[in-house]
């Protein structure tokens, strides 16, 4: 069993790594493809790109609970393979899209079937115990980090051969991953731990209501949601901020994002395996959220270009909080409801991708417009820091007040 579980963790890591690499591959060339399809400039392309992100996020928000609940009924394996096929189809739509409408159709399909992280999280919860749950969840972050180091670099190189070439490569990776999983991936949820599918529990609002059955989980999920909204300060405005304040080139921005990926992989793929056992989940949450808060505050008031690289260290070290928080949450839910839980979490995280970017980018625009009475490009980072502090307070209150006992059910 230990060797089987280790092999399963390795496959899940590879699966997520390939997924994120495929996503990273298309990032450098997506603006160019949009420009070609709309016959417009980069400004108009950025607007369309924002709506494409919205289309993906809203569909994932609506359908992640459905697939999460389906995985509780039919098992993790078929849903994960279905998700990988969906990503492959999406990339093919993007590669051969004759109009911008086809891009929206492809992104909608990816949002509907995009349960790889939802189902992978439930899979990890199935095969983890109290001692290794946080470390195993950390592998998700490591896959993100490594994928976003490899993907954009490969995508940039492939883009020299044509704007559509990276999409074909990404499609090939996803479809090969699905084929690999079909022959290799074992099922993690035994039949005795499965439960019937219920529509009332398979919609975003229904899954949130079900979370209320576990008061400690509901509060901690709120803390996690604040973390993701705060994180949109970096994800949505990093490029704009550094261009506006320091005049960064695209190459320098790429190096900085590669640095984020590398630090994320180091923290969540390596350091967390040593830090979490020493601190425990609860202290890891407090320390991690504190470092996130500090990192965002430092970004907000950075005055030199090199500071943005230096301040990435405390910010990325904050990554120890997420897996520890997710470990505490998942430990409070029975095995046959892990898919529902992870689906609900994915929906709420998708919701942060719907509301977070407009908040952060509009805040940035308000304080950097020519007529602004106060010029402060770091305003989104400051807001993110405040939200992280709020998340810390909520987590502390819930863990202290509810006296959470991290014991698997």
Tab-separated table of C-alpha atoms in Angstrom, residues 70-291:
chain	number	residue	atom	x	y	z
A	70	UNK	CA	-19.668	12.982	-9.418
A	71	UNK	CA	-16.240	11.913	-8.193
A	72	UNK	CA	-17.820	11.054	-4.819
A	73	UNK	CA	-20.259	8.758	-6.650
A	74	UNK	CA	-18.173	7.257	-9.469
A	75	UNK	CA	-14.639	7.636	-8.094
A	76	UNK	CA	-11.790	10.037	-8.786
A	77	UNK	CA	-10.205	8.223	-11.723
A	78	UNK	CA	-12.907	8.652	-14.434
A	79	UNK	CA	-13.519	12.306	-13.537
A	80	UNK	CA	-9.809	13.105	-13.637
A	81	UNK	CA	-9.424	11.464	-17.048
A	82	UNK	CA	-12.507	13.314	-18.325
A	83	UNK	CA	-10.957	16.575	-17.157
A	84	UNK	CA	-7.713	15.913	-18.990
A	85	UNK	CA	-9.628	15.167	-22.186
A	86	UNK	CA	-11.518	18.437	-21.748
A	87	UNK	CA	-8.313	20.440	-21.549
A	88	UNK	CA	-7.027	18.711	-24.683
A	89	UNK	CA	-10.195	19.629	-26.584
A	90	UNK	CA	-9.946	23.215	-25.333
A	91	UNK	CA	-6.419	23.622	-26.654
A	92	UNK	CA	-7.471	22.191	-30.020
A	93	UNK	CA	-10.296	24.752	-30.214
A	94	UNK	CA	-7.778	27.493	-29.463
A	95	UNK	CA	-5.299	26.166	-32.006
A	96	UNK	CA	-7.764	26.037	-34.901
A	97	UNK	CA	-10.117	28.881	-33.897
A	98	UNK	CA	-11.216	30.871	-36.979
A	99	UNK	CA	-12.965	33.554	-34.904
A	100	UNK	CA	-12.826	34.942	-31.370
A	101	UNK	CA	-16.074	33.129	-30.590
A	102	UNK	CA	-14.300	29.785	-30.892
A	103	UNK	CA	-11.845	30.889	-28.220
A	104	UNK	CA	-14.754	31.509	-25.874
A	105	UNK	CA	-16.204	28.098	-26.680
A	106	UNK	CA	-12.867	26.439	-25.947
A	107	UNK	CA	-12.425	28.319	-22.670
A	108	UNK	CA	-15.987	27.416	-21.647
A	109	UNK	CA	-15.284	23.725	-22.289
A	110	UNK	CA	-12.099	23.959	-20.227
A	111	UNK	CA	-14.009	25.627	-17.393
A	112	UNK	CA	-16.711	22.953	-17.423
A	113	UNK	CA	-14.289	20.032	-17.472
A	114	UNK	CA	-11.526	21.740	-15.515
A	115	UNK	CA	-11.766	19.510	-12.483
A	116	UNK	CA	-8.213	18.245	-12.528
A	117	UNK	CA	-7.259	20.243	-9.434
A	118	UNK	CA	-10.587	19.585	-7.716
A	119	UNK	CA	-10.412	15.839	-8.266
A	120	UNK	CA	-6.676	15.671	-7.654
A	121	UNK	CA	-7.209	17.372	-4.284
A	122	UNK	CA	-9.896	14.836	-3.377
A	123	UNK	CA	-7.576	12.046	-4.567
A	124	UNK	CA	-4.797	13.331	-2.327
A	125	UNK	CA	-7.199	13.546	0.619
A	126	UNK	CA	-8.224	9.905	-0.030
A	127	UNK	CA	-4.708	8.517	0.177
A	128	UNK	CA	-3.231	10.826	2.824
A	129	UNK	CA	-3.059	10.508	6.583
A	130	UNK	CA	-2.730	13.111	9.307
A	131	UNK	CA	1.069	13.075	9.152
A	132	UNK	CA	1.514	13.653	5.412
A	133	UNK	CA	-1.686	15.403	4.308
A	134	UNK	CA	-0.284	18.958	4.303
A	135	UNK	CA	2.926	17.848	2.563
A	136	UNK	CA	0.938	16.012	-0.102
A	137	UNK	CA	-1.296	19.048	-0.691
A	138	UNK	CA	1.911	21.053	-1.022
A	139	UNK	CA	2.710	19.059	-4.151
A	140	UNK	CA	-0.140	20.888	-5.883
A	141	UNK	CA	1.637	24.187	-5.276
A	142	UNK	CA	4.933	22.667	-6.391
A	143	UNK	CA	3.337	21.527	-9.651
A	144	UNK	CA	2.074	25.070	-10.184
A	145	UNK	CA	5.521	26.499	-9.532
A	146	UNK	CA	7.468	24.157	-11.787
A	147	UNK	CA	4.808	24.295	-14.508
A	148	UNK	CA	4.980	28.065	-14.605
A	149	UNK	CA	8.761	27.942	-14.871
A	150	UNK	CA	8.736	25.498	-17.786
A	151	UNK	CA	5.547	26.523	-19.593
A	152	UNK	CA	6.118	30.191	-20.440
A	153	UNK	CA	9.711	29.563	-21.560
A	154	UNK	CA	8.670	26.710	-23.857
A	155	UNK	CA	5.695	28.731	-25.093
A	156	UNK	CA	7.897	31.671	-25.939
A	157	UNK	CA	10.217	29.472	-27.998
A	158	UNK	CA	7.381	27.656	-29.761
A	159	UNK	CA	5.684	30.974	-30.485
A	160	UNK	CA	8.502	31.874	-32.861
A	161	UNK	CA	7.144	29.170	-35.177
A	162	UNK	CA	3.616	30.585	-35.148
A	163	UNK	CA	1.014	31.794	-32.657
A	164	UNK	CA	-0.951	28.527	-32.884
A	165	UNK	CA	1.915	26.059	-32.459
A	166	UNK	CA	2.023	26.237	-28.627
A	167	UNK	CA	-1.684	25.372	-28.468
A	168	UNK	CA	-1.110	22.210	-30.475
A	169	UNK	CA	1.716	21.178	-28.165
A	170	UNK	CA	-0.438	21.881	-25.105
A	171	UNK	CA	-3.257	19.783	-26.589
A	172	UNK	CA	-0.837	16.939	-27.226
A	173	UNK	CA	0.430	17.051	-23.627
A	174	UNK	CA	-3.086	16.931	-22.180
A	175	UNK	CA	-4.260	14.097	-24.409
A	176	UNK	CA	-1.104	12.064	-23.790
A	177	UNK	CA	-1.554	12.659	-20.074
A	178	UNK	CA	-5.103	11.310	-20.274
A	179	UNK	CA	-3.854	8.238	-22.139
A	180	UNK	CA	-1.085	7.720	-19.586
A	181	UNK	CA	-3.549	8.005	-16.729
A	182	UNK	CA	-5.927	5.519	-18.336
A	183	UNK	CA	-3.288	2.788	-18.090
A	184	UNK	CA	-1.503	3.839	-14.884
A	185	UNK	CA	-3.776	5.691	-12.436
A	186	UNK	CA	-5.512	3.507	-9.800
A	187	UNK	CA	-8.823	4.434	-8.189
A	188	UNK	CA	-8.434	5.997	-4.741
A	189	UNK	CA	-12.047	5.940	-3.501
A	190	UNK	CA	-13.319	2.455	-2.672
A	191	UNK	CA	-16.973	1.646	-3.391
A	192	UNK	CA	-17.909	1.455	0.277
A	193	UNK	CA	-16.859	5.088	0.725
A	194	UNK	CA	-18.918	6.417	-2.197
A	195	UNK	CA	-22.268	8.157	-1.893
A	196	UNK	CA	-25.230	8.931	-4.176
A	197	UNK	CA	-25.156	11.988	-6.417
A	198	UNK	CA	-27.523	14.772	-5.295
A	199	UNK	CA	-28.181	17.856	-7.399
A	200	UNK	CA	-28.907	19.994	-4.354
A	201	UNK	CA	-25.335	19.358	-3.217
A	202	UNK	CA	-23.862	19.700	-6.701
A	203	UNK	CA	-24.367	23.394	-7.352
A	204	UNK	CA	-22.196	26.238	-6.068
A	205	UNK	CA	-24.721	27.471	-3.511
A	206	UNK	CA	-25.731	23.957	-2.490
A	207	UNK	CA	-22.147	22.898	-1.878
A	208	UNK	CA	-21.543	26.016	0.206
A	209	UNK	CA	-24.635	25.202	2.273
A	210	UNK	CA	-23.303	21.690	2.850
A	211	UNK	CA	-20.044	23.153	4.174
A	212	UNK	CA	-22.088	24.842	6.898
A	213	UNK	CA	-22.588	21.388	8.418
A	214	UNK	CA	-19.028	21.784	9.664
A	215	UNK	CA	-18.808	25.181	11.438
A	216	UNK	CA	-15.024	25.107	11.738
A	217	UNK	CA	-14.705	24.321	8.033
A	218	UNK	CA	-17.009	27.189	7.027
A	219	UNK	CA	-14.883	29.729	8.896
A	220	UNK	CA	-11.599	28.378	7.562
A	221	UNK	CA	-12.963	28.333	4.012
A	222	UNK	CA	-13.726	32.041	4.439
A	223	UNK	CA	-10.126	32.558	5.493
A	224	UNK	CA	-8.929	30.647	2.414
A	225	UNK	CA	-11.163	32.698	0.105
A	226	UNK	CA	-9.640	35.919	1.449
A	227	UNK	CA	-6.174	34.514	0.715
A	228	UNK	CA	-7.098	33.985	-2.932
A	229	UNK	CA	-8.732	37.403	-3.323
A	230	UNK	CA	-5.632	39.018	-1.816
A	231	UNK	CA	-3.443	36.972	-4.164
A	232	UNK	CA	-5.186	38.585	-7.139
A	233	UNK	CA	-3.268	41.765	-6.279
A	234	UNK	CA	-0.140	40.026	-7.540
A	235	UNK	CA	-1.714	37.959	-10.300
A	236	UNK	CA	-3.697	40.813	-11.843
A	237	UNK	CA	-1.439	43.849	-11.439
A	238	UNK	CA	2.161	42.593	-11.197
A	239	UNK	CA	2.920	43.360	-14.849
A	240	UNK	CA	1.129	46.723	-14.886
A	241	UNK	CA	2.709	47.838	-11.603
A	242	UNK	CA	6.278	47.065	-12.610
A	243	UNK	CA	5.914	48.634	-16.043
A	244	UNK	CA	4.337	51.781	-14.612
A	245	UNK	CA	6.700	52.228	-11.661
A	246	UNK	CA	9.991	50.729	-12.817
A	247	UNK	CA	9.685	50.534	-16.604
A	248	UNK	CA	10.276	46.789	-16.742
A	249	UNK	CA	10.620	45.071	-20.115
A	250	UNK	CA	8.678	41.946	-21.038
A	251	UNK	CA	11.850	39.901	-20.581
A	252	UNK	CA	12.374	41.194	-17.042
A	253	UNK	CA	8.739	40.512	-16.219
A	254	UNK	CA	9.210	36.980	-17.520
A	255	UNK	CA	12.264	36.504	-15.301
A	256	UNK	CA	10.307	37.731	-12.292
A	257	UNK	CA	7.457	35.309	-12.983
A	258	UNK	CA	9.987	32.526	-13.415
A	259	UNK	CA	11.379	33.526	-10.011
A	260	UNK	CA	7.886	33.250	-8.526
A	261	UNK	CA	7.508	29.787	-9.999
A	262	UNK	CA	10.918	28.668	-8.756
A	263	UNK	CA	10.357	29.962	-5.226
A	264	UNK	CA	6.878	28.429	-5.123
A	265	UNK	CA	8.247	25.064	-6.188
A	266	UNK	CA	11.017	25.233	-3.572
A	267	UNK	CA	8.644	26.194	-0.766
A	268	UNK	CA	5.713	23.913	-1.512
A	269	UNK	CA	7.637	21.042	-3.020
A	270	UNK	CA	10.521	20.981	-0.556
A	271	UNK	CA	10.611	23.308	2.434
A	272	UNK	CA	7.038	22.573	3.483
A	273	UNK	CA	7.982	18.933	4.103
A	274	UNK	CA	10.405	20.110	6.784
A	275	UNK	CA	8.603	23.209	8.071
A	276	UNK	CA	5.119	21.749	8.503
A	277	UNK	CA	6.090	18.761	10.692
A	278	UNK	CA	8.097	21.081	12.959
A	279	UNK	CA	5.496	23.842	13.257
A	280	UNK	CA	2.325	21.822	12.861
A	281	UNK	CA	-0.632	22.866	10.722
A	282	UNK	CA	-1.953	25.619	12.966
A	283	UNK	CA	1.350	27.473	13.390
A	284	UNK	CA	2.098	26.973	9.697
A	285	UNK	CA	-1.146	28.824	8.908
A	286	UNK	CA	-0.252	31.770	11.158
A	287	UNK	CA	3.363	32.041	9.998
A	288	UNK	CA	2.433	31.650	6.326
A	289	UNK	CA	-0.349	34.237	6.392
A	290	UNK	CA	1.935	36.611	8.294
A	291	UNK	CA	4.595	36.287	5.597
